[in-house]
mmCIF file of C-alpha atoms and ligand atoms in Angstrom:
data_model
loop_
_atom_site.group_PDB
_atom_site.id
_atom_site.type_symbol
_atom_site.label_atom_id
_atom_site.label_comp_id
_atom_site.label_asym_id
_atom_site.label_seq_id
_atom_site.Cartn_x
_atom_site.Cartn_y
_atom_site.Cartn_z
ATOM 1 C CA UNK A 1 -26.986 6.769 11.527
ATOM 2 C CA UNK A 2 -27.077 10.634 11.972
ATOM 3 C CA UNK A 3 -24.405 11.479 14.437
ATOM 4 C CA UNK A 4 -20.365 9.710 14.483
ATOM 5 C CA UNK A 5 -17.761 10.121 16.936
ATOM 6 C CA UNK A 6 -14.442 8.745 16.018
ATOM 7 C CA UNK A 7 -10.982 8.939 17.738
ATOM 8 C CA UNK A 8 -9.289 12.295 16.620
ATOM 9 C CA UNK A 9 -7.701 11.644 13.016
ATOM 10 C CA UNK A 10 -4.295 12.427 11.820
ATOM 11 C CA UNK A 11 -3.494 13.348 8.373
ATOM 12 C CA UNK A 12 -0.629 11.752 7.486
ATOM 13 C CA UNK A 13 0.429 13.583 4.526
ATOM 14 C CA UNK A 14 0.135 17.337 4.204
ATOM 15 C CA UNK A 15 1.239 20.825 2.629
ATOM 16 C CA UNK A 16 1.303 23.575 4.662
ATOM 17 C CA UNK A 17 3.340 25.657 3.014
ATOM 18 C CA UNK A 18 4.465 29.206 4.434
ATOM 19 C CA UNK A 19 3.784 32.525 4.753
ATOM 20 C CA UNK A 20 0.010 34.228 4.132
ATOM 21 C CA UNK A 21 -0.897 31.183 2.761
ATOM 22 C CA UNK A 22 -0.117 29.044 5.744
ATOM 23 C CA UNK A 23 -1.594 31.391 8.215
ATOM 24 C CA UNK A 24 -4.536 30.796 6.388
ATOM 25 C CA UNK A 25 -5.218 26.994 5.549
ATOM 26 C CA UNK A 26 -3.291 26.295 8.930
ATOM 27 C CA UNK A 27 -6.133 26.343 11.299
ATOM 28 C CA UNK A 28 -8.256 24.244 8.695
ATOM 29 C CA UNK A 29 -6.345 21.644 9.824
ATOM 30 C CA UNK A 30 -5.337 22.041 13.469
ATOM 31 C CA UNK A 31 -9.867 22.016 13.719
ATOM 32 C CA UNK A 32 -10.080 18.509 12.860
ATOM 33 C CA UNK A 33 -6.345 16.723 12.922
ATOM 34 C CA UNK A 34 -4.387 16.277 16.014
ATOM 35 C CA UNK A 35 -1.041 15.283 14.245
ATOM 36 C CA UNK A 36 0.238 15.662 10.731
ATOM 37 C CA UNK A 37 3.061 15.036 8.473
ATOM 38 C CA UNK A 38 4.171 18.345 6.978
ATOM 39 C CA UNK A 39 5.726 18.298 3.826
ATOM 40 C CA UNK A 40 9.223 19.481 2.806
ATOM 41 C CA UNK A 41 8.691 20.832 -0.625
ATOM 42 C CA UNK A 42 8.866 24.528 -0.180
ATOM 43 C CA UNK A 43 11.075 27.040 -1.587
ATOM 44 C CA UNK A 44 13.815 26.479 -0.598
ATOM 45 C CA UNK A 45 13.370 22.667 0.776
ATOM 46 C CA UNK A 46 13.459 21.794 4.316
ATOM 47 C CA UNK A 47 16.750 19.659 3.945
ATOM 48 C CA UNK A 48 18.072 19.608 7.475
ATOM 49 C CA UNK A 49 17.477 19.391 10.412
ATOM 50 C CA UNK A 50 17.561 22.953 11.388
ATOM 51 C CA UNK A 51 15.605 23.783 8.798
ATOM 52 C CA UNK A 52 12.778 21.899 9.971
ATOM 53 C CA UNK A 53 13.029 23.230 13.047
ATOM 54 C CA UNK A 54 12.572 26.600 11.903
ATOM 55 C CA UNK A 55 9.712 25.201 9.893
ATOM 56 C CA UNK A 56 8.039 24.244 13.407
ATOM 57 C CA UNK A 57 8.849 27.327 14.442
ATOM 58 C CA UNK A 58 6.661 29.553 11.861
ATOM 59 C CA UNK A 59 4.023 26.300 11.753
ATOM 60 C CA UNK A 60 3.371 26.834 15.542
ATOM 61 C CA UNK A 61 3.751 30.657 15.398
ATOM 62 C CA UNK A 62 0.532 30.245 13.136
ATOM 63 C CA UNK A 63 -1.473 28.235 14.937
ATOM 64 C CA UNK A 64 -5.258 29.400 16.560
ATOM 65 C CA UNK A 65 -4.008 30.103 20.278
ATOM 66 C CA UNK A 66 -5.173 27.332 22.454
ATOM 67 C CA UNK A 67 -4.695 25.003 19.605
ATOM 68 C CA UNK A 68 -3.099 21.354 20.468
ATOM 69 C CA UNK A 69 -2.369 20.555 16.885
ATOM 70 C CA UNK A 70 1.095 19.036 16.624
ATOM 71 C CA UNK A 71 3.270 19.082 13.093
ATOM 72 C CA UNK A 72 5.632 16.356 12.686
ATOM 73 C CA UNK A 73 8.045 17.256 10.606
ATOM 74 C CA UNK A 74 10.055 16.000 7.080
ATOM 75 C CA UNK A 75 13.601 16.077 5.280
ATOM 76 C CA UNK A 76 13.678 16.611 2.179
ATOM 77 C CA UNK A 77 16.028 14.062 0.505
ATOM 78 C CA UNK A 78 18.620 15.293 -1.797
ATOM 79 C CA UNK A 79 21.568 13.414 -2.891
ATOM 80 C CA UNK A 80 23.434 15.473 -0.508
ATOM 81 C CA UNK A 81 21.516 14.532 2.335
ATOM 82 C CA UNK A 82 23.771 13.874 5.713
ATOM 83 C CA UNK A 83 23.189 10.813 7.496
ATOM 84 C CA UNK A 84 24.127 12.122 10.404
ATOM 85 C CA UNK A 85 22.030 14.948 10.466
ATOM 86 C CA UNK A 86 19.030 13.107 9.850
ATOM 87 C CA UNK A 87 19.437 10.021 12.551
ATOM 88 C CA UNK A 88 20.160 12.981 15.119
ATOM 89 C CA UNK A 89 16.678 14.355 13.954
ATOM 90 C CA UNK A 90 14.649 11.481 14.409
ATOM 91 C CA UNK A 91 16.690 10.205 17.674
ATOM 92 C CA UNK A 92 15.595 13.821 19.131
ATOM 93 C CA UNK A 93 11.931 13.921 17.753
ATOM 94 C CA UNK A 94 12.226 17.065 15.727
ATOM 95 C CA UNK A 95 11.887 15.072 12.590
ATOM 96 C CA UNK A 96 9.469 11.928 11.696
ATOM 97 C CA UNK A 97 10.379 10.852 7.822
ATOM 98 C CA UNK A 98 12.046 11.620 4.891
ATOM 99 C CA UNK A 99 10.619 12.342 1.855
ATOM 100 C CA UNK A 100 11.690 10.927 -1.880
ATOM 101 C CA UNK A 101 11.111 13.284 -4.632
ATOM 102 C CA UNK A 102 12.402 11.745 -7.962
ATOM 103 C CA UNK A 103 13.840 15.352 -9.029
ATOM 104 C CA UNK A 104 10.645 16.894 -11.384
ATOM 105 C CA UNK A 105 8.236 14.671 -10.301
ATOM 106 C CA UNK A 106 5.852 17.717 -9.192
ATOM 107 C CA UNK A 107 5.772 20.710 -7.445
ATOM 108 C CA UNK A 108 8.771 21.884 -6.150
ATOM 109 C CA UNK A 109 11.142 18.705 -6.849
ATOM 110 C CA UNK A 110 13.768 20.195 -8.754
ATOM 111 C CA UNK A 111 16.443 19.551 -5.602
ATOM 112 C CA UNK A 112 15.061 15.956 -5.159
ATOM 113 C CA UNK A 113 16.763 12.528 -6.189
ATOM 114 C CA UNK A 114 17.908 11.760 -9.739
ATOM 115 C CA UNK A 115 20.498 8.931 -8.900
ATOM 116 C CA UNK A 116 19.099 6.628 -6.049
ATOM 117 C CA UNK A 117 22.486 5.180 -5.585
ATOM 118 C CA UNK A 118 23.439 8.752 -4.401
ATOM 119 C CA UNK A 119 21.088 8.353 -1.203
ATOM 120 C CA UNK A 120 22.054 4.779 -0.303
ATOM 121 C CA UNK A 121 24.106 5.996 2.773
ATOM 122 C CA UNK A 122 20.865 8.214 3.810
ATOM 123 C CA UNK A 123 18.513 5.250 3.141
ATOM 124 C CA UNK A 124 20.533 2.654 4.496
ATOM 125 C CA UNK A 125 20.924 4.655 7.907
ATOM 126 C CA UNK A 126 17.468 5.185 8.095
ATOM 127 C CA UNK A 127 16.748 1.508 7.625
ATOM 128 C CA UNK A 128 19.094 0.709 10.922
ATOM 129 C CA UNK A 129 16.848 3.412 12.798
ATOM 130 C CA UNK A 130 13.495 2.313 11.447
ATOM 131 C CA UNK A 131 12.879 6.084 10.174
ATOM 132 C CA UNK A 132 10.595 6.060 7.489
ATOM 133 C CA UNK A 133 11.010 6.673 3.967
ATOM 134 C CA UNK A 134 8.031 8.541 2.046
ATOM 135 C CA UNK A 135 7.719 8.324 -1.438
ATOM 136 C CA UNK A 136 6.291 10.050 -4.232
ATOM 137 C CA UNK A 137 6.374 6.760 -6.457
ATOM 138 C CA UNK A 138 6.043 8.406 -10.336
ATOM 139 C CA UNK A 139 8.839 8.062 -12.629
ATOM 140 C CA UNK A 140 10.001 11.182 -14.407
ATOM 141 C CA UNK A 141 10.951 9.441 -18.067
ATOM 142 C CA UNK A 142 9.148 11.349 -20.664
ATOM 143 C CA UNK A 143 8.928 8.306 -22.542
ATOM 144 C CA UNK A 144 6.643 7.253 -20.035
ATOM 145 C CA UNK A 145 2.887 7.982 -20.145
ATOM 146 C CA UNK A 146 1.875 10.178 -17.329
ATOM 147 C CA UNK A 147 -0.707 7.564 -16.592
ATOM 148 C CA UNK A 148 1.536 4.871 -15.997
ATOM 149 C CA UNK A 149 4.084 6.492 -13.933
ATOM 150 C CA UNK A 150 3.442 4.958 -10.745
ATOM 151 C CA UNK A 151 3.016 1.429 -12.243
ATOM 152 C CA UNK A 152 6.561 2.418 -13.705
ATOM 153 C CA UNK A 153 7.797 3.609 -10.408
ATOM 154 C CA UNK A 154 6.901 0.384 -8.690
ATOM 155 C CA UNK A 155 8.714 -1.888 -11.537
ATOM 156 C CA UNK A 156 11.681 0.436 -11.953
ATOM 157 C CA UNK A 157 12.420 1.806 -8.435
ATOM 158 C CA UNK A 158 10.289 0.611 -5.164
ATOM 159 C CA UNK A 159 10.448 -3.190 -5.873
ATOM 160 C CA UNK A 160 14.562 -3.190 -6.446
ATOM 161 C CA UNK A 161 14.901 -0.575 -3.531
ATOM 162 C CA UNK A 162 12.331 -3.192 -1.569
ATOM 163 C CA UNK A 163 14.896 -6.146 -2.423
ATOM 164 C CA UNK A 164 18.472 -3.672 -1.297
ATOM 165 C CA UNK A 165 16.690 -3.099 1.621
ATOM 166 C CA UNK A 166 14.039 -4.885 3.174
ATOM 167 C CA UNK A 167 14.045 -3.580 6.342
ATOM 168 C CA UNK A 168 13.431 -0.033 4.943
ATOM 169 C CA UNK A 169 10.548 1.259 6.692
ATOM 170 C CA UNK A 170 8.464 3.025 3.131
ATOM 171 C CA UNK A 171 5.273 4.845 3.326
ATOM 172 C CA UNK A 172 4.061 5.460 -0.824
ATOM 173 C CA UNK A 173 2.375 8.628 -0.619
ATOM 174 C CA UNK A 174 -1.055 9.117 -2.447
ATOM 175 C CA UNK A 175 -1.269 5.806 -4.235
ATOM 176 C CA UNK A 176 -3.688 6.451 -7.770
ATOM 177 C CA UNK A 177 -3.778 2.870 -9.138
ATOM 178 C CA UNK A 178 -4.710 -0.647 -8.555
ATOM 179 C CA UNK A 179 -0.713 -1.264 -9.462
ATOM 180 C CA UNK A 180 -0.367 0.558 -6.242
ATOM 181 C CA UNK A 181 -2.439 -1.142 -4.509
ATOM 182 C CA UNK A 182 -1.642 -4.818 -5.385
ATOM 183 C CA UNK A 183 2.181 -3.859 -4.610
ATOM 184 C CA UNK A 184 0.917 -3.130 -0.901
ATOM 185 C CA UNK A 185 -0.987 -5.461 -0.671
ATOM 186 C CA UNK A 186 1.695 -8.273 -1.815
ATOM 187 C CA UNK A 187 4.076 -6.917 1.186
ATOM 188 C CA UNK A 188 3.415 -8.680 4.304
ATOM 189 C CA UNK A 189 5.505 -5.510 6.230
ATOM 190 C CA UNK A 190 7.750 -2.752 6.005
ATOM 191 C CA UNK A 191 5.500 -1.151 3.255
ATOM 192 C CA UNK A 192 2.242 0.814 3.467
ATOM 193 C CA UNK A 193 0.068 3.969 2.016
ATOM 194 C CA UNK A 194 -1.426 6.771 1.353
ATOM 195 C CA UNK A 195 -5.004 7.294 0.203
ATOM 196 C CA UNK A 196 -6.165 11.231 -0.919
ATOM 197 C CA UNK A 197 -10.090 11.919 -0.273
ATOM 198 C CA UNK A 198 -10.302 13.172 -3.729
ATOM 199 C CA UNK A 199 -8.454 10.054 -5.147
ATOM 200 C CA UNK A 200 -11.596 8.084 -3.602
ATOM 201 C CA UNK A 201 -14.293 10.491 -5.328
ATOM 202 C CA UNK A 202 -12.989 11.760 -8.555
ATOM 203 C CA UNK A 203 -11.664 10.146 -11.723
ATOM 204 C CA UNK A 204 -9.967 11.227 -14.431
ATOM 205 C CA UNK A 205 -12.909 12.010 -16.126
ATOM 206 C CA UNK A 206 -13.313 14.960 -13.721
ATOM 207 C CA UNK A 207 -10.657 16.604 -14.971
ATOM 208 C CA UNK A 208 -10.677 16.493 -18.387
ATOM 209 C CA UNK A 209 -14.316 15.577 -19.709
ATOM 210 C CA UNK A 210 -17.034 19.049 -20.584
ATOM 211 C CA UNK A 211 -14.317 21.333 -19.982
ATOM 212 C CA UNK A 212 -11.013 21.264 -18.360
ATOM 213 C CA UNK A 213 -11.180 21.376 -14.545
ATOM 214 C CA UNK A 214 -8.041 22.860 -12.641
ATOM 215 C CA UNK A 215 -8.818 22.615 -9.043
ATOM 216 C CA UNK A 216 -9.171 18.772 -10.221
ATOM 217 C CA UNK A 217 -5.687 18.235 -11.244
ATOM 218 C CA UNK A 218 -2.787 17.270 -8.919
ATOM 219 C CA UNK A 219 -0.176 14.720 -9.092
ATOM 220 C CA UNK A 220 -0.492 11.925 -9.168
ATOM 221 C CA UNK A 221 -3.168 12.823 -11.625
ATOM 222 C CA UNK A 222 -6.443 10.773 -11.103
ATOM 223 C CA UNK A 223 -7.029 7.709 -13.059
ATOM 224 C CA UNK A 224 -9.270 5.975 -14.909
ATOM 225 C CA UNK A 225 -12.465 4.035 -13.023
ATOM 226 C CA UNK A 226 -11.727 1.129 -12.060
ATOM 227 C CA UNK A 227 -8.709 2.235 -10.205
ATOM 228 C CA UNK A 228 -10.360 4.279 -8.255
ATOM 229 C CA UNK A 229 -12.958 1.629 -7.643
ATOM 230 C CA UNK A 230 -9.211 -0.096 -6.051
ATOM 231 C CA UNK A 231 -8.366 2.592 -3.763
ATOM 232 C CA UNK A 232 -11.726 2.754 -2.350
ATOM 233 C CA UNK A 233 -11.765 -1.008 -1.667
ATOM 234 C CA UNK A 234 -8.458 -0.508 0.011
ATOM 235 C CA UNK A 235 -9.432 2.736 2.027
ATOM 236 C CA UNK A 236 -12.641 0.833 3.295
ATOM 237 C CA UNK A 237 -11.039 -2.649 3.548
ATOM 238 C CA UNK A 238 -9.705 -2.080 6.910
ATOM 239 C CA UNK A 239 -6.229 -3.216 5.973
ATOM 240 C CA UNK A 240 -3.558 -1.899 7.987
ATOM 241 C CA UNK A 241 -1.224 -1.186 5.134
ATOM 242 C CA UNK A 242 -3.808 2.055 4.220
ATOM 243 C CA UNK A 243 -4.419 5.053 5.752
ATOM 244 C CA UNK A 244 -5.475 8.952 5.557
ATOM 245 C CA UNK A 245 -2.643 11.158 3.908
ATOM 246 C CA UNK A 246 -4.827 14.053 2.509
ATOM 247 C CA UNK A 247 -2.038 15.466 -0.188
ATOM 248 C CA UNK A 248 -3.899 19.215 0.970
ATOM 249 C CA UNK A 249 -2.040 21.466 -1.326
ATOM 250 C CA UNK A 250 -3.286 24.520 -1.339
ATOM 251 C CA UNK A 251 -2.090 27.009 -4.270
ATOM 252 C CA UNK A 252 -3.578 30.746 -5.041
ATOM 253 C CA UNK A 253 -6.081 29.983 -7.619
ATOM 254 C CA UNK A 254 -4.731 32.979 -9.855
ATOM 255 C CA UNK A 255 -1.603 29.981 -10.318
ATOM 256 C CA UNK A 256 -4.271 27.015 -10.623
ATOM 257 C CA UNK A 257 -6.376 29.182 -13.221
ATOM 258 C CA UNK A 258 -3.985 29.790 -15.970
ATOM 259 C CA UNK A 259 -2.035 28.092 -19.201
ATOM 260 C CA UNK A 260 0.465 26.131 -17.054
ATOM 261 C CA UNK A 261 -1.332 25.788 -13.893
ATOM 262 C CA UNK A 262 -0.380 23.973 -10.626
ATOM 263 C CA UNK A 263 -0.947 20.481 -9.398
ATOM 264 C CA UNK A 264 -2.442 20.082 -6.124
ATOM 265 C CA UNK A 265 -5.996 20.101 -4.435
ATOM 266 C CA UNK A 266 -7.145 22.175 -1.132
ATOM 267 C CA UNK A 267 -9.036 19.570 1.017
ATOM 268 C CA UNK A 268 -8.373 20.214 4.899
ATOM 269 C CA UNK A 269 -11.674 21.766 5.411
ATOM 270 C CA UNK A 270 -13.811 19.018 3.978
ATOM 271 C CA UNK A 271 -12.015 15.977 4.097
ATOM 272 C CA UNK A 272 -13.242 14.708 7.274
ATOM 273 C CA UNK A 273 -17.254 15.699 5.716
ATOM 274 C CA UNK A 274 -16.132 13.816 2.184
ATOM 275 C CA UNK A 275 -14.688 10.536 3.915
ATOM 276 C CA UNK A 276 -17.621 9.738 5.573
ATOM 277 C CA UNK A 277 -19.642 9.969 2.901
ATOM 278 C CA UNK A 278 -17.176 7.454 1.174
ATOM 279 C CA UNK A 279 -17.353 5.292 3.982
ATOM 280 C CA UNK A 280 -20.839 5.396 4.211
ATOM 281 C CA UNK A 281 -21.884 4.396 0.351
ATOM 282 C CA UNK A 282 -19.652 1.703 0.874
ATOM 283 C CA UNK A 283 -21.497 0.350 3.356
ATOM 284 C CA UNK A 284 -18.237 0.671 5.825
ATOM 285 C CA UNK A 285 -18.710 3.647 8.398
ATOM 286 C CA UNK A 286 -17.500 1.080 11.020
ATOM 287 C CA UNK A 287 -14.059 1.405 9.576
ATOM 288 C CA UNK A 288 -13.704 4.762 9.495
ATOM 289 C CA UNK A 289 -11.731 5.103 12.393
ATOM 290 C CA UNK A 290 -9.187 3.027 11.211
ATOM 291 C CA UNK A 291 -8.083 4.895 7.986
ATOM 292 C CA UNK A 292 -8.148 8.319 9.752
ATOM 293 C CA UNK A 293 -6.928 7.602 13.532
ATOM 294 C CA UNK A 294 -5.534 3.957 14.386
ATOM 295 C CA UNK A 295 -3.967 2.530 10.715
ATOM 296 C CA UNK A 296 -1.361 5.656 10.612
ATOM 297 C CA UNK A 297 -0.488 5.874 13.961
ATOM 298 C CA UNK A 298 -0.067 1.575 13.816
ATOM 299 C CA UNK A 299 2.621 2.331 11.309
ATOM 300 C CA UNK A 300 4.466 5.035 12.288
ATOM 301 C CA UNK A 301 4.886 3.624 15.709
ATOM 302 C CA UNK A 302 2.754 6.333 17.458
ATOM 303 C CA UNK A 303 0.137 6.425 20.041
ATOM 304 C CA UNK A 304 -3.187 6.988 18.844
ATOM 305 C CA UNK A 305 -4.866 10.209 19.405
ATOM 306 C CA UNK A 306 -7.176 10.665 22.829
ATOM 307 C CA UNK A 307 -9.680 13.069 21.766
ATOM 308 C CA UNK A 308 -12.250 12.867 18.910
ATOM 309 C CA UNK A 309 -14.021 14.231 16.525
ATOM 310 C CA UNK A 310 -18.138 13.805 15.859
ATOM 311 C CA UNK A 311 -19.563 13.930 12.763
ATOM 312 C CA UNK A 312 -23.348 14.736 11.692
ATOM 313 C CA UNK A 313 -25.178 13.622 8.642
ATOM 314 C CA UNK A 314 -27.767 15.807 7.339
ATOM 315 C CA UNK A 315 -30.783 15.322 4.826
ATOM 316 C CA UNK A 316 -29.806 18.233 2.733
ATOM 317 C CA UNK A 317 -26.251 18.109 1.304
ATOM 318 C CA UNK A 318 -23.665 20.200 2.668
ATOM 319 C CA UNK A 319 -22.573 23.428 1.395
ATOM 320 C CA UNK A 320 -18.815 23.861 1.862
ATOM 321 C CA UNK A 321 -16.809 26.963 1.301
ATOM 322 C CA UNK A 322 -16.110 27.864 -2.023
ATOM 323 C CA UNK A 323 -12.683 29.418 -1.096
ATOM 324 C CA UNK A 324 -10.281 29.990 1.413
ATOM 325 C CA UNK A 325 -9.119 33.323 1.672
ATOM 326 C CA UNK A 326 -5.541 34.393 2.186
ATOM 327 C CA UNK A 327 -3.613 37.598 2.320
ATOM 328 C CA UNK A 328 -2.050 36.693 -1.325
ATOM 329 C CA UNK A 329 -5.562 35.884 -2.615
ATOM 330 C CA UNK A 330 -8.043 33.056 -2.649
ATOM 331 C CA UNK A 331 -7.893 29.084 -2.384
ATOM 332 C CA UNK A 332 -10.365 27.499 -4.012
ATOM 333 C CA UNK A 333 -11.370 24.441 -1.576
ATOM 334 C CA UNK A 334 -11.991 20.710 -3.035
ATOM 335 C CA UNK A 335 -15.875 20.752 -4.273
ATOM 336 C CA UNK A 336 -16.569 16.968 -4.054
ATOM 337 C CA UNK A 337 -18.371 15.696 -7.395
ATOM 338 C CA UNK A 338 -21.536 14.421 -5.706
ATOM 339 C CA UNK A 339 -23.493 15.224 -2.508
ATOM 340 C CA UNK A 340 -22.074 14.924 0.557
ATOM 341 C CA UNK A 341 -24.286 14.973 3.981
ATOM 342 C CA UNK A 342 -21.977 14.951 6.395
ATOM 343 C CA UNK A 343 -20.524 17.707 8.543
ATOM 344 C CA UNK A 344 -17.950 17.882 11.765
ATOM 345 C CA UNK A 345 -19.502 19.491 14.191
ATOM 346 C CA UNK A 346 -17.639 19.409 17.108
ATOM 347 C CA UNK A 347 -13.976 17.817 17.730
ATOM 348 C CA UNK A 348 -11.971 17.691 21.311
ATOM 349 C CA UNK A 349 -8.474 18.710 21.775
HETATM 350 O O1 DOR B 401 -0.647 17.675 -6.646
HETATM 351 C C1 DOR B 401 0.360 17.761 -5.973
HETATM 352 N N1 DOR B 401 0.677 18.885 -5.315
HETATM 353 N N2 DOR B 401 1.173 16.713 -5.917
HETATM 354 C C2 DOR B 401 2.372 16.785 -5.327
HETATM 355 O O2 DOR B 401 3.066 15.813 -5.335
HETATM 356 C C3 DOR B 401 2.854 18.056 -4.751
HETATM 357 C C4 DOR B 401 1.741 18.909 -4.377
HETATM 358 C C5 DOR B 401 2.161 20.337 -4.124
HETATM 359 O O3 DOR B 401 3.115 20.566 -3.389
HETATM 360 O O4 DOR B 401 1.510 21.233 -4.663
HETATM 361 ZN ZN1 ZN B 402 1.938 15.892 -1.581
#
């Protein structure tokens, strides 16, 4: 096969962030994605309502004119979080989740959740609307290996959050392990997930072995072989429960490239190029479409997209761009491990 056209994807997890550096990863997105979820972990959070709507505002303000991308937009869960506030959000459509940051979990979590019992009047009201809950499932304990802390997470704070409230609607972001996976898989609704492109392609190998790789590391950090080997069953599986959230977070290399640098990988420009080359060593370009455009929208209760995007495969591997460039300074983009042949090359609005 040489040429693919697939119902326009969304990406169902996504930073954007603000400023120079939005204006310029922005349209990477809006070329391929009709819809995303935007993350809430900027500086300071999006915690209400009205801040998220002046988050739209600057996200629209910097998009390519003509563009029909549309950002659906997050809370940022704090233990001060007002019920009200978010149920008038999602009853007007300004806001689509809420996301769970387990305070110093990663970037920008310092104003996240330390006591869960603290949020039970947030999570409880959200259960009643069917608003989903997004999750970044890694425990914080330092007694716990940062290896296992989504294994941990599951144990310690998804499964007795699953049994409080089972008709909590939970979405764990970027799942890293075959823990992950077999949790998802062993819930027949009410839970599904994220999978990253470079969760699929790199392990943690990449990071760490013949030098220490930076613009390899986010969070979760990828693990060893054979869970990968697990999320690429469950990307390509078809299942429902999984679908595309890219985790795109772009940082200015000059705070990637140094002692204490940041997690987080810069994708949206290949993604779409390094999925189909997934898909297609796994013998499961048929299913595609269903990870990037019809599992996410399934879940969130959302039509699917109408327009589409085509994809070409090429005998030579494709070159993509080293680095995006923004007014603060460059972003290096995700360099995928092995050859990929595949390319968008043309996408309707
Ligand atoms: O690698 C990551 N980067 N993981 C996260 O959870 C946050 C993200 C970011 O905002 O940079
Ligand atoms: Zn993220």
């Amino acid at each position: 096969m040489t040429t693919l056209t697939i119902r326009k994807p969304d990406d169902w997890h996504l930073h954007l962030r603000d400023g120079a550096v939005l204006q310029a990863v922005l349209p990477h997105t809006a070329a391929h994605f009709a819809r995303a979820i935007v993350m809430p972990n900027l500086v300071p959070p999006v915690v209400t309502v009205a801040d998220a709507l002046a988050y739209r505002g600057r996200i629209a303000a910097a998009l390519p004119a003509g563009s029909g991308f549309t950002p659906l937009m997050t809370l940022y869960l704090t233990e001060a979080t007002d019920p009200a506030d978010v149920a008038a959000g999602f009853a007007d459509g300004t806001v689509t989740a809420v996301k769970l940051y387990p305070a110093g979990a990663t970037t920008n979590s310092d104003s996240g959740v330390r006591d869960i019992d603290r949020a039970m009047p947030v999570l409880e009201r959200m259960a009643q609307i069917g608003m989903p809950l997004l999750v970044h499932g890694e425990v914080v304990d330092p007694a716990v290996d940062i290896f296992d802390r989504e294994a941990v997470f599951i144990e310690r704070v998804l499964a007795p959050l699953r049994d409080r409230l089972p008709e909590l609607r939970i979405v764990m972001e970027h799942v890293t392990t075959a823990d992950g996976v077999a949790y998802v898989r062993s819930q027949e609704t009410g839970l599904a997930a994220t999978l990253t492109p470079h969760h699929l392609m790199i392990n943690r190998n990449a990071i760490l072995a013949g030098g220490i790789r930076p613009h390899y590391y986010c969070l979760p950090v990828a693990k060893r072989e054979t869970h990968r080997l697990a999320l690429r069953d469950a990307a390509t599986s078809g299942d429902r429960r999984f679908f595309l959230g890219t985790d795109s977070a772009p940082h200015l290399d000059r705070l990637k490239e140094t002692a204490c640098g940041c997690a987080g990988i810069f994708n949206a420009p290949n993604t779409l190029a390094c999925l189909a080359q997934v898909f297609e060593d796994d013998g499961a370009l048929d299913r595609l479409e269903a990870f990037v455009a019809e599992n996410g929208p399934a879940f969130y209760r959302l039509p699917r997209n109408e327009g589409h995007v085509r994809l070409q495969r090429s005998e030579a591997p494709v070159d993509f761009p080293v680095a995006v460039d923004t007014a603060d300074g460059p972003v290096t983009v995700f360099q995928p491990p092995a050859p990929v042949h595949w390319r968008v090359v043309a996408a309707s609005a």
